Amino acid sequence: MANESNDVYKTRGQWAGHLGFILAATGSAIGLGNIWKFPYITGVYGGGAFVIVYLACVLLVGLPLMMAELMIGRRAQCNPVGAFQKLHRKGSLWQLTGWLGVVSGFLILSYYSVVAGWSMAYIFKALSGFSGSAEQIVGQFDILQNSAGTSFLWHSFFMLLCIGIVIGGIQKGIERWSRILMPSLFLILLALMFYGLFATDGGTAALSFLFKPDFSKLSAEGVLSALGHAFFTLSLGMGAMITYGSYMKKDRSILKDAITVSFLDTLIALMAGIAIFALVFQYGTEPNAGPGLIFATLPVLFAETGPWISVPFFILLSFAALTSGISLLEVVVSYFIDQRNWKRSTATLVLGGAIWFFGMLSAVAVWKVPVNILGENQGFFAFFDVLTTNYMLPLGGLLTCLFIAWRMKDKDRIGEFGSSGKLYSVLKFVLRFITPIALLMVLLHGLELLPFMDYGP
Ligand code: PFF
């Protein structure tokens, strides 16, 4: 296998440095999901108990699935569509899983970049300082969301950055920028966390909110959200890790690297939680503000702390979004490079451009989905978010898991895992039985079909 894969490596991009894969994959995993979504859903579902369930989900669902995707990618040396063809057979229906991933990447990036654009817009708002009454500051977010032109402009800028990085390729684009952005992100977050812990009066309250479990606050809905979030935050279910795994060197241990990436992703989410909730409790605000926690609630608090805290915060958010955005684009681009023999530059420009254009639907908040599929008068933004997070990703994850556990050859699996010992048997068991059941539950919950849940009339 070693010689065989070395031949493939000659023609295929590969992470260069020792840390190349780790930085790029944590870059993909750490994103708006960690800094925007994790704190707000933790707030909504009551804190500590939710965090414990979330950690269990990362361990039981996220980590095994991440290993599965990396094993598929590195074995096949291919984009998600090609990977399922290569490891099963050409024309195999399993390639639909790969297709689902490519389409999910396209759709997610089209709205992800709108939120990323808001993060960048807020760097400048923070620079000029948040001022006025709380209503006025909160109102700024409504204005931004509803001003189609500004949202679209920032979305365009973000897409331009993603295209500029991905066009540079694996080493000179994605890896090089991850090397700069990830350590910067970590240092900024570390500083903000220390500020929250030691320079505000909210540090202790934040720690006990996040780490003291009160199981009476935990609902079945909370458990399922923790499960769903565990694999969104690790960039699973849409082939991103298949793609990044395909550029991984043969001598890296998939077990160790997957543990490192999952650990760092969780660490960053918790650090962001501490930094944010310390501020929230310092000013006696409620932690359950929902999606507006970052763009509406925090700026009101930032008016007190000043730009020294708010500017780094939104830079952090933008960096996190950027390293995830490039991985979403890379999934789509790699399909056209591998399967259609396009040049990287052509694939990046055409597909990046198409996503940018399509993203207009999400950037223009007043445009609504013409049919009421997911409730009343849904905007495209919410529609694509729900469609991908609740349906497409869990389905992609479930199929990937079923494929590796029941269809992929033992020889291929062991070849990538590196041994056939006890740990391998545990992984195989979890991928065969535990992870698919958990993912099936997320999917059924998304479809409002779980018998023990109350979905209302
Ligand atoms: N993991 C990213 C986040 O937490 O924001 C989101 C994401 C990126 C999902 C890339 C899927 C993906 F392929």
CSV table of C-alpha atoms in Angstrom, one decimal, residues 13 49 88 122 168 184 187 197 294 298 395 397-398 409:
chain,number,residue,atom,x,y,z
A,13,GLY,CA,-2.0,17.8,-3.3
A,49,ALA,CA,-26.2,19.5,31.7
A,88,HIS,CA,-17.2,0.4,-3.8
A,122,TYR,CA,-19.2,44.1,13.0
A,168,GLY,CA,-3.8,28.9,-4.0
A,184,SER,CA,-4.1,34.0,15.9
A,187,LEU,CA,-4.4,33.7,21.1
A,197,LEU,CA,-12.4,35.2,34.0
A,294,ILE,CA,-23.6,37.5,19.5
A,298,LEU,CA,-23.1,41.2,23.2
A,395,LEU,CA,-28.4,11.8,6.3
A,397,GLY,CA,-23.4,11.2,8.2
A,398,LEU,CA,-25.7,8.2,8.5
A,409,LYS,CA,-13.6,-3.9,3.0
